[in-house]
Tab-separated table of C-alpha atoms and ligand atoms in Angstrom:
chain	number	residue	atom	x	y	z
J	251	MET	CA	115.827	108.624	66.778
J	252	VAL	CA	113.479	108.492	69.757
J	253	GLY	CA	114.515	110.555	72.778
J	254	ALA	CA	116.637	113.685	72.946
J	255	GLY	CA	118.421	112.949	76.198
J	256	PRO	CA	122.241	112.932	76.177
J	257	ALA	CA	122.355	109.584	74.329
J	258	GLY	CA	119.873	110.504	71.598
J	259	SER	CA	121.180	114.004	70.970
J	260	SER	CA	124.823	112.851	70.900
J	261	ALA	CA	124.013	110.054	68.458
J	262	ALA	CA	121.923	112.475	66.372
J	263	TYR	CA	124.790	114.982	66.332
J	264	HIS	CA	127.364	112.437	65.133
J	265	LEU	CA	125.030	110.930	62.522
J	266	ALA	CA	124.020	114.342	61.185
J	267	ARG	CA	127.686	115.345	60.969
J	268	ALA	CA	128.291	112.175	58.954
J	269	GLY	CA	125.625	113.297	56.479
J	270	VAL	CA	122.755	111.097	57.686
J	271	ASP	CA	119.220	112.540	57.573
J	272	VAL	CA	118.202	112.368	61.246
J	273	LEU	CA	114.786	112.953	62.763
J	274	LEU	CA	114.940	113.361	66.538
J	275	LEU	CA	111.594	112.839	68.306
J	276	GLU	CA	111.362	114.093	71.882
J	277	LYS	CA	108.221	113.938	73.995
J	278	SER	CA	109.023	116.922	76.218
J	279	ARG	CA	109.750	120.516	75.320
J	280	PHE	CA	113.068	122.133	76.189
J	281	PRO	CA	114.300	123.456	78.461
J	282	ARG	CA	112.929	121.003	81.000
J	283	GLU	CA	114.043	119.585	84.318
J	284	LYS	CA	115.082	115.957	84.730
J	285	VAL	CA	116.121	113.946	87.792
J	286	CYS	CA	119.921	113.792	87.800
J	287	GLY	CA	122.929	114.578	89.961
J	288	ASP	CA	124.175	116.926	87.213
J	289	GLY	CA	127.722	115.508	87.399
J	290	LEU	CA	129.804	114.727	84.309
J	291	THR	CA	132.917	112.571	84.544
J	292	PRO	CA	136.125	113.335	82.582
J	293	ARG	CA	135.033	110.780	79.975
J	294	ALA	CA	131.760	112.677	79.464
J	295	VAL	CA	133.681	115.963	79.311
J	296	HIS	CA	135.876	114.418	76.636
J	297	GLN	CA	132.776	113.646	74.560
J	298	LEU	CA	131.467	117.199	74.958
J	299	ILE	CA	134.797	118.614	73.781
J	300	ARG	CA	134.804	116.201	70.807
J	301	MET	CA	131.349	117.477	69.887
J	302	GLY	CA	132.512	121.087	70.067
J	303	VAL	CA	130.248	122.044	72.986
J	304	ASP	CA	131.528	125.303	74.481
J	305	ILE	CA	132.340	124.210	78.040
J	306	ARG	CA	133.918	127.611	78.793
J	307	ALA	CA	130.540	129.339	78.507
J	308	PRO	CA	128.737	130.450	81.695
J	309	GLY	CA	126.888	127.719	83.601
J	310	TRP	CA	129.558	125.022	83.588
J	311	THR	CA	131.322	124.257	86.891
J	312	ARG	CA	134.527	122.235	87.005
J	313	SER	CA	134.995	119.463	89.577
J	314	ARG	CA	138.235	117.947	90.857
J	315	GLY	CA	136.773	114.622	91.910
J	316	MET	CA	133.940	113.031	93.840
J	317	ARG	CA	133.125	112.847	97.534
J	318	TRP	CA	131.199	109.801	98.699
J	319	VAL	CA	129.328	110.099	101.987
J	320	ALA	CA	127.854	106.994	103.629
J	321	GLY	CA	126.801	107.439	107.239
J	322	GLU	CA	129.920	108.437	109.186
J	323	HIS	CA	132.234	107.568	106.314
J	324	ARG	CA	133.534	110.045	103.759
J	325	VAL	CA	135.795	109.226	100.856
J	326	HIS	CA	137.176	111.825	98.477
J	327	ILE	CA	138.541	110.566	95.172
J	328	ASP	CA	140.204	112.919	92.700
J	329	TRP	CA	139.575	112.183	89.043
J	330	PRO	CA	142.473	110.016	87.859
J	331	ALA	CA	144.873	111.213	85.163
J	332	LEU	CA	143.739	109.210	82.143
J	333	GLY	CA	145.950	110.409	79.335
J	334	ARG	CA	143.648	111.522	76.545
J	335	PHE	CA	140.798	112.477	78.901
J	336	PRO	CA	140.697	115.829	80.727
J	337	ASP	CA	141.679	115.805	84.402
J	338	PHE	CA	138.460	117.534	85.476
J	339	GLY	CA	134.761	116.792	85.566
J	340	LEU	CA	131.890	119.221	85.079
J	341	THR	CA	128.493	119.932	86.519
J	342	ARG	CA	125.656	121.507	84.611
J	343	THR	CA	122.035	121.664	85.629
J	344	ARG	CA	119.962	119.200	83.669
J	345	HIS	CA	117.450	122.019	83.265
J	346	ASP	CA	119.394	123.166	80.213
J	347	PHE	CA	122.049	120.472	79.632
J	348	ASP	CA	119.775	118.338	77.454
J	349	ASP	CA	118.589	121.459	75.650
J	350	ILE	CA	122.191	122.425	74.812
J	351	LEU	CA	122.895	118.965	73.371
J	352	ALA	CA	119.624	118.850	71.411
J	353	ARG	CA	120.286	122.299	69.902
J	354	HIS	CA	123.809	121.158	69.095
J	355	ALA	CA	122.436	118.168	67.194
J	356	GLU	CA	119.998	120.479	65.428
J	357	ALA	CA	122.814	122.856	64.438
J	358	ALA	CA	124.634	119.861	62.932
J	359	GLY	CA	121.610	119.161	60.731
J	360	ALA	CA	119.328	116.853	62.754
J	361	ARG	CA	115.631	117.700	62.615
J	362	LEU	CA	114.386	118.076	66.193
J	363	HIS	CA	110.678	117.571	66.879
J	364	THR	CA	109.866	118.309	70.518
J	365	GLY	CA	106.447	117.601	71.994
J	366	TRP	CA	106.240	114.356	69.988
J	367	LYS	CA	105.738	111.171	71.978
J	368	ALA	CA	106.622	107.869	70.323
J	369	GLU	CA	103.842	105.378	70.920
J	370	GLY	CA	105.629	102.276	69.732
J	371	PRO	CA	107.617	100.555	67.005
J	372	LEU	CA	106.069	98.995	63.918
J	373	THR	CA	107.969	96.126	62.376
J	374	ASP	CA	108.150	94.645	58.892
J	375	ARG	CA	107.607	90.944	58.164
J	376	SER	CA	111.189	90.104	59.166
J	377	GLY	CA	110.655	91.723	62.561
J	378	ARG	CA	112.837	94.748	61.805
J	379	THR	CA	111.625	98.091	63.148
J	380	VAL	CA	110.793	100.321	60.172
J	381	ASP	CA	108.207	102.729	61.537
J	382	VAL	CA	107.649	104.603	64.738
J	383	THR	CA	104.211	105.930	65.521
J	384	ALA	CA	104.237	109.193	67.413
J	385	SER	CA	101.703	111.777	68.450
J	386	ALA	CA	101.845	115.456	69.335
J	387	GLY	CA	99.365	116.350	72.069
J	388	SER	CA	95.903	114.931	71.462
J	389	ALA	CA	96.372	114.647	67.664
J	390	GLU	CA	96.076	111.281	65.922
J	391	PRO	CA	99.373	109.305	65.876
J	392	VAL	CA	101.539	109.677	62.778
J	393	ALA	CA	103.872	106.986	61.391
J	394	PHE	CA	107.492	107.992	60.762
J	395	ARG	CA	109.428	105.659	58.449
J	396	ALA	CA	113.187	105.259	58.769
J	397	PRO	CA	115.752	102.673	57.621
J	398	VAL	CA	117.188	102.651	61.140
J	399	VAL	CA	115.397	103.489	64.385
J	400	ILE	CA	117.439	104.197	67.503
J	401	ALA	CA	115.585	103.922	70.800
J	402	ALA	CA	117.249	106.463	73.087
J	403	ASP	CA	114.156	106.878	75.230
J	404	GLY	CA	115.960	106.284	78.526
J	405	ALA	CA	114.446	104.506	81.489
J	406	SER	CA	110.883	104.699	80.153
J	407	ALA	CA	111.954	102.265	77.400
J	408	ARG	CA	108.731	102.769	75.453
J	409	LEU	CA	110.331	101.251	72.363
J	410	ALA	CA	112.486	98.599	74.006
J	411	LEU	CA	109.745	96.843	75.974
J	412	PRO	CA	107.561	95.845	72.979
J	413	MET	CA	110.752	94.538	71.330
J	414	GLY	CA	111.214	92.087	74.196
J	415	LEU	CA	114.046	93.901	75.955
J	416	GLU	CA	113.397	93.916	79.661
J	417	ARG	CA	115.076	95.406	82.670
J	418	ASP	CA	117.632	93.147	84.357
J	419	PRO	CA	116.151	92.644	87.853
J	420	LYS	CA	119.629	91.811	89.229
J	421	ARG	CA	120.974	95.213	88.273
J	422	GLN	CA	121.771	97.345	91.289
J	423	ILE	CA	119.843	100.521	91.949
J	424	ALA	CA	121.269	103.648	93.601
J	425	THR	CA	119.386	106.664	94.869
J	426	ALA	CA	120.775	110.178	94.763
J	427	ALA	CA	119.842	113.606	96.057
J	428	ARG	CA	120.999	117.006	94.882
J	429	ARG	CA	120.957	120.495	96.295
J	430	TYR	CA	121.998	123.852	94.875
J	431	TYR	CA	123.869	126.424	96.980
J	432	LEU	CA	123.927	130.031	95.891
J	433	PRO	CA	127.089	131.983	96.730
J	434	GLY	CA	126.601	134.314	99.779
Q	154	LIG	C1	118.718	110.127	90.672
Q	154	LIG	C2	119.656	110.059	89.483
Q	154	LIG	C3	120.858	110.749	89.522
Q	154	LIG	C4	121.740	110.678	88.430
Q	154	LIG	N1	122.914	111.385	88.459
Q	154	LIG	C5	123.752	111.360	87.419
Q	154	LIG	C6	124.940	112.146	87.414
Q	154	LIG	O1	125.230	112.910	88.329
Q	154	LIG	N2	125.752	112.061	86.328
Q	154	LIG	C7	125.464	111.251	85.270
Q	154	LIG	O2	126.255	111.217	84.299
Q	154	LIG	N3	124.328	110.506	85.240
Q	154	LIG	C8	123.480	110.547	86.286
Q	154	LIG	N4	122.326	109.815	86.246
Q	154	LIG	C9	122.075	108.960	85.115
Q	154	LIG	C10	121.644	109.802	83.915
Q	154	LIG	O3	120.513	110.561	84.239
Q	154	LIG	C11	121.333	108.842	82.773
Q	154	LIG	O4	122.443	107.980	82.581
Q	154	LIG	C12	121.096	109.610	81.487
Q	154	LIG	O5	120.028	110.498	81.629
Q	154	LIG	C13	120.792	108.621	80.368
Q	154	LIG	O6	120.663	109.369	79.192
Q	154	LIG	P1	119.715	108.874	78.027
Q	154	LIG	O7	119.808	109.879	76.947
Q	154	LIG	O8	120.000	107.439	77.739
Q	154	LIG	O9	118.240	108.851	78.664
Q	154	LIG	P2	117.384	110.052	79.263
Q	154	LIG	O10	118.227	111.137	79.810
Q	154	LIG	O11	116.374	109.422	80.169
Q	154	LIG	O12	116.654	110.660	77.989
Q	154	LIG	C14	115.602	109.974	77.361
Q	154	LIG	C15	114.820	111.009	76.591
Q	154	LIG	O13	113.816	110.329	75.854
Q	154	LIG	C16	112.598	111.021	75.990
Q	154	LIG	N5	111.535	110.049	75.811
Q	154	LIG	C17	111.191	109.028	76.632
Q	154	LIG	N6	110.177	108.335	76.121
Q	154	LIG	C18	109.860	108.934	74.948
Q	154	LIG	C19	108.873	108.667	73.961
Q	154	LIG	N7	107.994	107.669	74.093
Q	154	LIG	N8	108.827	109.486	72.871
Q	154	LIG	C20	109.703	110.524	72.708
Q	154	LIG	N9	110.651	110.828	73.641
Q	154	LIG	C21	110.729	110.017	74.727
Q	154	LIG	C22	112.631	111.622	77.396
Q	154	LIG	O14	111.765	112.744	77.539
Q	154	LIG	C23	114.103	112.013	77.501
Q	154	LIG	O15	114.342	113.330	77.056
Q	154	LIG	C24	121.418	109.887	87.313
Q	154	LIG	C25	120.181	109.207	87.263
Q	154	LIG	C26	119.313	109.298	88.341
Q	154	LIG	C27	118.004	108.566	88.265
């Protein structure tokens, strides 16, 4: 598994729980900051609960809905009641959110290697990815062999690009800003 963001760590958690030997390579070291609005929808909260993440611990803030502000216009939308999903969202600073999920995957049995940057996929004669080369700091790259490689390296897409997967230029892009307010 390449990338211990929410996608990689969640996949690593579920695979490890299913008894799969998982190696999780992450180029940064936790905890670390990442650009994000920190918001989690009820569907995301549902996944955290399924994974047994303790969302009652300090640091989680519940949200009732979302407020959209565009110029003079403001729209407030409460999270809809969706049956099996909770009726609340959460916020958690990304500074430790990814760390919590990565440690959770590790506790389930995944082997987490932080500070390891995947350089690229190596394929066999049929074109299937069998190796990932990765390096830690200035050391020579090492090849990691796995029957299945999951590229969860986010927007950088270090693994996806050499495999011919490119960004869809028609996909819309949004920009967000965040600010923290400390209680008086
Ligand atoms: C401005 C902004 C605001 C956002 N706000 C929200 C929000 O409020 N709520 C929400 O749900 N989503 C939000 N998102 C989207 C959210 O950040 C992404 O959907 C989410 O991070 C995707 O998770 P991921 O695990 O796929 O990728 P990422 O979170 O990008 O994780 C990828 C991981 O792979 C690692 N990695 C990358 N390349 C390599 C490599 N070569 N070798 C090893 N490791 C590597 C990275 O260090 C990273 O840890 C926002 C995004 C942006 C840009």
